[in-house]
């Protein structure tokens, strides 16, 4: 269910109705969405015809959904439903997964996750090196409106491995990713879209400080209008500097509060057990800590309380804001860090920043605001953006811009690569003394904060034989020691070109000007090796490189005849394989497992639906067996049989029904419906008789009056043929006879017998008579009056002379009168009825053609 769009939001360019209709016909789905995937919460925004930009409510009617999934023995739950299980059985609920996405088993964040959630066991995937959860193989077996096109947000600090992990997860889920957009960029886009009129050729620098649940990012953005060759002058945002702290966020504060509450409970000595060893109790304490953090942002103190925390022991303790701030003192000391990093990356000072805008739920903590305000040296911190939904709204605007189904006002986005990337290779060189040595070379591909999307070309000179080059991250000295450990491998991939030497030997006369490697960092910030080509020979080295590396054209030139092979190593410890090899590896298994889970969910939903239907049928039918209208149509024997079966089914439900399978439930429901079918039919027929018979009587009455009226029309003015009138008379008589005989026969039958007077037969008789009358009405409506004969008095000349002028005028009028059109032929009869039904067509332009002048019939009286 989608809420109404707010008027304050910008209107995406409206398409003319005919163009929109064409797009609806040509496109399978013109709705697009954005997914703001955070560490704790997920927000989804939608754009579709009639809904320019809006946050989608989940099934609990909330605007954000917890990023949590529950995998139990026989069900799969998401969001709030999953969190509800977490306090009862935390071992089957998985959340805060963003921090371990694409991480290897030895990454510090994996160990940190294991510490925060000891109920889960993380294992190493031997082939890929990444981690996965160990859970039971007995997982038993919903999706949503099928919108496939999406823009997904990712943290700006996500490296190549993490971005590819998100893309692979989206692919497994069946989504078509239009773009991965950095969440800070999406926020900046949302801010700029609403303030388009304030952006001009003068650069405006704004710092967005985003503290979410799991991390903190500071981003410096420059807004100004720029002129492009293609489409003129438009506003543009450019990411100038980014600083981040991967582990600074509200979740760490909640963990500190949770541990503090656990300490307070142990100090109360109400139990001999240590509450920290009880996973279920710790899950309850974490939930209370999350609530407590929110309340302490607005109150100086609050009472934490949990009913039945452990061993039926209630917990209650007062916590003050000062205690909370003392617990998180070291975290607050880290608040200015991302700002300093962003300024250093942008090579700017705070004096050049016009305002600092708060984003993210954790910026609502008063101490965070106090420390940040002091660090930036501004008079105030701006809160003029939706801290929770800005990223989702910015991403959905980008989704609409990328979709062919919507027309939006251009807003140019120049994102920036947070981590530099370079190409490394070794080449044999000969010194002056003739000694050959290997020289290691580095070429910068993308500098830190280099704008993207962007294409780059690296030329390898003096290579006449097979060689290898490496794609690695560049200088990461701006990262701290802990950040480097979390970052993972700094080696992206190895590219080996073989067959180069043999191809040059066959073309020894050609002078090589170098082998060129064409790189592309796309809109998602993902690096792609498009192709490798020789400048002189004009052939591409390796026509399978795109499928291996993830992009670019794979078609070889027509004049390529030399066999050249491109071999790639591992991409940041994740093999980039062809589609066929991917299907043959265990990497494809998530597709199978996810589909299996979805199938089981659908099966579970079908069973619950059938179970509810069976329960409702039993209860409602048992109640009906006490109602007079049902008791009147069943014999004593039928009553005993039905009530007995219902009682039997009710007992079966209590004993076995709630564990029975879908098939068995359906069979039980079908059996009961078959048993009660005749009773329900008799009751429904008796309910319909009064209205249907009244309508038929009314139709017969008006038809008879109409027939009598038209028979009184003088012969010279009559527009109906005798055949038509006799046909109507016959239908009236036959209908009257059928009604009287059938009603009389029905009255002889007992209410418990099968009725002979059927509502569908009454309706059919009514429709047939109505059709005959409407045909005649249509004919009368469009009939023209017949011309009158001109009277002349031949006995007196004086009369002729005295009426000379009037005769002339009469002659003139007679010339204006056109003969009446012939009535429709038999072949045209059906078509005329369909096109000219008076209930659907009215002619207000010509009163003469509305009805025959001598007939006055209320056509409405013939309509039900």
PDB file of C-alpha atoms in Angstrom, residues 614 618 622 640-657 668 671-672 675:
ATOM      1  CA  UNK A 614     -11.508 -24.369   6.648  1.00  0.00           C
ATOM      2  CA  UNK A 618     -16.769 -24.772   9.917  1.00  0.00           C
ATOM      3  CA  UNK A 622     -22.287 -24.258  12.360  1.00  0.00           C
ATOM      4  CA  UNK A 640     -28.196 -34.255  11.362  1.00  0.00           C
ATOM      5  CA  UNK A 641     -25.771 -35.257   8.617  1.00  0.00           C
ATOM      6  CA  UNK A 642     -24.395 -31.714   8.156  1.00  0.00           C
ATOM      7  CA  UNK A 643     -24.127 -30.905  11.865  1.00  0.00           C
ATOM      8  CA  UNK A 644     -22.503 -34.253  12.506  1.00  0.00           C
ATOM      9  CA  UNK A 645     -19.865 -33.737   9.811  1.00  0.00           C
ATOM     10  CA  UNK A 646     -19.168 -30.190  11.009  1.00  0.00           C
ATOM     11  CA  UNK A 647     -18.727 -31.390  14.588  1.00  0.00           C
ATOM     12  CA  UNK A 648     -16.450 -34.158  13.383  1.00  0.00           C
ATOM     13  CA  UNK A 649     -14.364 -31.685  11.359  1.00  0.00           C
ATOM     14  CA  UNK A 650     -14.128 -29.301  14.326  1.00  0.00           C
ATOM     15  CA  UNK A 651     -12.804 -32.073  16.568  1.00  0.00           C
ATOM     16  CA  UNK A 652     -10.351 -33.114  13.865  1.00  0.00           C
ATOM     17  CA  UNK A 653      -9.076 -29.540  13.651  1.00  0.00           C
ATOM     18  CA  UNK A 654      -8.375 -29.467  17.383  1.00  0.00           C
ATOM     19  CA  UNK A 655      -6.547 -32.788  17.340  1.00  0.00           C
ATOM     20  CA  UNK A 656      -4.836 -33.034  13.948  1.00  0.00           C
ATOM     21  CA  UNK A 657      -5.838 -30.121  11.739  1.00  0.00           C
ATOM     22  CA  UNK A 668     -11.496 -31.711   4.133  1.00  0.00           C
ATOM     23  CA  UNK A 671     -15.804 -32.521   1.348  1.00  0.00           C
ATOM     24  CA  UNK A 672     -17.702 -30.111   3.606  1.00  0.00           C
ATOM     25  CA  UNK A 675     -22.070 -31.752   1.575  1.00  0.00           C
TER      26      UNK A 675
END
